[in-house]
């Protein structure tokens, strides 16, 4: 898993194991639907990582990830 995380942090594009999200609003139903779709897709391809706060080229975009860090993992599990 650590190898995958290192590859994701150095990636310049998305792949079936790496997904970039420039933003995520925990109060948005649409954002949750997109995230759940990505989680299921990654799970169905053998696993991977989702990186928040980066653009489609893997560059930081200035998004504050603090609201995401506040989400309880049980909430994510319930939504999936």
PDB file of C-alpha atoms in Angstrom:
ATOM      1  CA  UNK A   1       0.000   0.000   0.000  1.00  0.00           C
ATOM      2  CA  UNK A   2       2.823   2.421   0.783  1.00  0.00           C
ATOM      3  CA  UNK A   3       4.221   1.876  -2.717  1.00  0.00           C
ATOM      4  CA  UNK A   4       0.840   2.775  -4.223  1.00  0.00           C
ATOM      5  CA  UNK A   5       0.618   5.918  -2.116  1.00  0.00           C
ATOM      6  CA  UNK A   6       4.117   6.980  -3.194  1.00  0.00           C
ATOM      7  CA  UNK A   7       3.242   6.375  -6.861  1.00  0.00           C
ATOM      8  CA  UNK A   8       0.007   8.348  -6.430  1.00  0.00           C
ATOM      9  CA  UNK A   9       1.826  11.296  -4.890  1.00  0.00           C
ATOM     10  CA  UNK A  10       4.209  11.371  -7.865  1.00  0.00           C
ATOM     11  CA  UNK A  11       1.550  10.691 -10.530  1.00  0.00           C
ATOM     12  CA  UNK A  12       0.911  13.228 -13.265  1.00  0.00           C
ATOM     13  CA  UNK A  13      -2.369  11.628 -14.370  1.00  0.00           C
ATOM     14  CA  UNK A  14      -5.140   9.423 -13.080  1.00  0.00           C
ATOM     15  CA  UNK A  15      -5.225   5.677 -13.623  1.00  0.00           C
ATOM     16  CA  UNK A  16      -7.472   2.791 -12.621  1.00  0.00           C
ATOM     17  CA  UNK A  17      -5.728   2.803  -9.224  1.00  0.00           C
ATOM     18  CA  UNK A  18      -5.302   6.563  -8.726  1.00  0.00           C
ATOM     19  CA  UNK A  19      -8.095   9.149  -8.697  1.00  0.00           C
ATOM     20  CA  UNK A  20      -7.578  12.892  -8.274  1.00  0.00           C
ATOM     21  CA  UNK A  21     -10.246  15.113  -6.708  1.00  0.00           C
ATOM     22  CA  UNK A  22      -9.719  18.862  -6.823  1.00  0.00           C
ATOM     23  CA  UNK A  23     -12.538  19.457  -4.337  1.00  0.00           C
ATOM     24  CA  UNK A  24     -15.190  17.705  -2.274  1.00  0.00           C
ATOM     25  CA  UNK A  25     -18.093  19.266  -0.409  1.00  0.00           C
ATOM     26  CA  UNK A  26     -19.355  16.919   2.332  1.00  0.00           C
ATOM     27  CA  UNK A  27     -22.742  18.682   2.255  1.00  0.00           C
ATOM     28  CA  UNK A  28     -23.233  18.051  -1.487  1.00  0.00           C
ATOM     29  CA  UNK A  29     -25.259  15.008  -2.550  1.00  0.00           C
ATOM     30  CA  UNK A  30     -23.710  15.221  -6.000  1.00  0.00           C
ATOM     31  CA  UNK A  31     -20.160  15.175  -4.593  1.00  0.00           C
ATOM     32  CA  UNK A  32     -21.037  12.139  -2.454  1.00  0.00           C
ATOM     33  CA  UNK A  33     -22.447  10.311  -5.497  1.00  0.00           C
ATOM     34  CA  UNK A  34     -19.245  10.987  -7.447  1.00  0.00           C
ATOM     35  CA  UNK A  35     -17.066   9.867  -4.542  1.00  0.00           C
ATOM     36  CA  UNK A  36     -19.043   6.660  -3.990  1.00  0.00           C
ATOM     37  CA  UNK A  37     -18.824   5.888  -7.718  1.00  0.00           C
ATOM     38  CA  UNK A  38     -15.039   6.330  -7.561  1.00  0.00           C
ATOM     39  CA  UNK A  39     -14.693   4.218  -4.402  1.00  0.00           C
ATOM     40  CA  UNK A  40     -16.665   1.360  -5.957  1.00  0.00           C
ATOM     41  CA  UNK A  41     -14.742   1.589  -9.247  1.00  0.00           C
ATOM     42  CA  UNK A  42     -11.396   1.456  -7.448  1.00  0.00           C
ATOM     43  CA  UNK A  43     -12.567  -1.428  -5.264  1.00  0.00           C
ATOM     44  CA  UNK A  44     -13.662  -3.350  -8.361  1.00  0.00           C
ATOM     45  CA  UNK A  45     -10.229  -2.940  -9.991  1.00  0.00           C
ATOM     46  CA  UNK A  46      -8.217  -4.289  -7.078  1.00  0.00           C
ATOM     47  CA  UNK A  47      -7.847  -1.190  -4.923  1.00  0.00           C
ATOM     48  CA  UNK A  48      -6.223   2.179  -5.150  1.00  0.00           C
ATOM     49  CA  UNK A  49      -6.205   5.652  -3.695  1.00  0.00           C
ATOM     50  CA  UNK A  50      -8.158   8.881  -4.037  1.00  0.00           C
ATOM     51  CA  UNK A  51      -6.146  12.045  -3.562  1.00  0.00           C
ATOM     52  CA  UNK A  52      -8.020  15.231  -2.668  1.00  0.00           C
ATOM     53  CA  UNK A  53      -6.799  18.739  -3.324  1.00  0.00           C
ATOM     54  CA  UNK A  54      -5.052  18.123  -6.639  1.00  0.00           C
ATOM     55  CA  UNK A  55      -6.010  18.927 -10.224  1.00  0.00           C
ATOM     56  CA  UNK A  56      -6.192  16.441 -13.125  1.00  0.00           C
ATOM     57  CA  UNK A  57      -2.395  16.604 -13.463  1.00  0.00           C
ATOM     58  CA  UNK A  58      -1.656  15.825  -9.809  1.00  0.00           C
ATOM     59  CA  UNK A  59      -0.719  19.385  -8.900  1.00  0.00           C
ATOM     60  CA  UNK A  60      -2.007  20.929  -5.650  1.00  0.00           C
ATOM     61  CA  UNK A  61      -4.941  23.256  -6.300  1.00  0.00           C
ATOM     62  CA  UNK A  62      -5.224  24.983  -2.926  1.00  0.00           C
ATOM     63  CA  UNK A  63      -8.344  23.123  -1.757  1.00  0.00           C
ATOM     64  CA  UNK A  64      -8.659  22.940   2.052  1.00  0.00           C
ATOM     65  CA  UNK A  65      -8.957  19.220   2.868  1.00  0.00           C
ATOM     66  CA  UNK A  66      -9.796  19.808   6.550  1.00  0.00           C
ATOM     67  CA  UNK A  67     -13.559  19.196   6.076  1.00  0.00           C
ATOM     68  CA  UNK A  68     -12.767  15.807   4.529  1.00  0.00           C
ATOM     69  CA  UNK A  69     -10.522  14.869   7.448  1.00  0.00           C
ATOM     70  CA  UNK A  70     -13.430  15.548   9.802  1.00  0.00           C
ATOM     71  CA  UNK A  71     -15.639  12.889   8.173  1.00  0.00           C
ATOM     72  CA  UNK A  72     -16.082   9.752  10.267  1.00  0.00           C
ATOM     73  CA  UNK A  73     -15.111   6.600   8.363  1.00  0.00           C
ATOM     74  CA  UNK A  74     -18.424   5.049   9.451  1.00  0.00           C
ATOM     75  CA  UNK A  75     -20.228   7.804   7.510  1.00  0.00           C
ATOM     76  CA  UNK A  76     -18.351   6.870   4.358  1.00  0.00           C
ATOM     77  CA  UNK A  77     -19.105   3.177   4.892  1.00  0.00           C
ATOM     78  CA  UNK A  78     -22.805   3.922   5.429  1.00  0.00           C
ATOM     79  CA  UNK A  79     -23.004   5.970   2.245  1.00  0.00           C
ATOM     80  CA  UNK A  80     -21.286   3.282   0.166  1.00  0.00           C
TER      81      UNK A  80
END
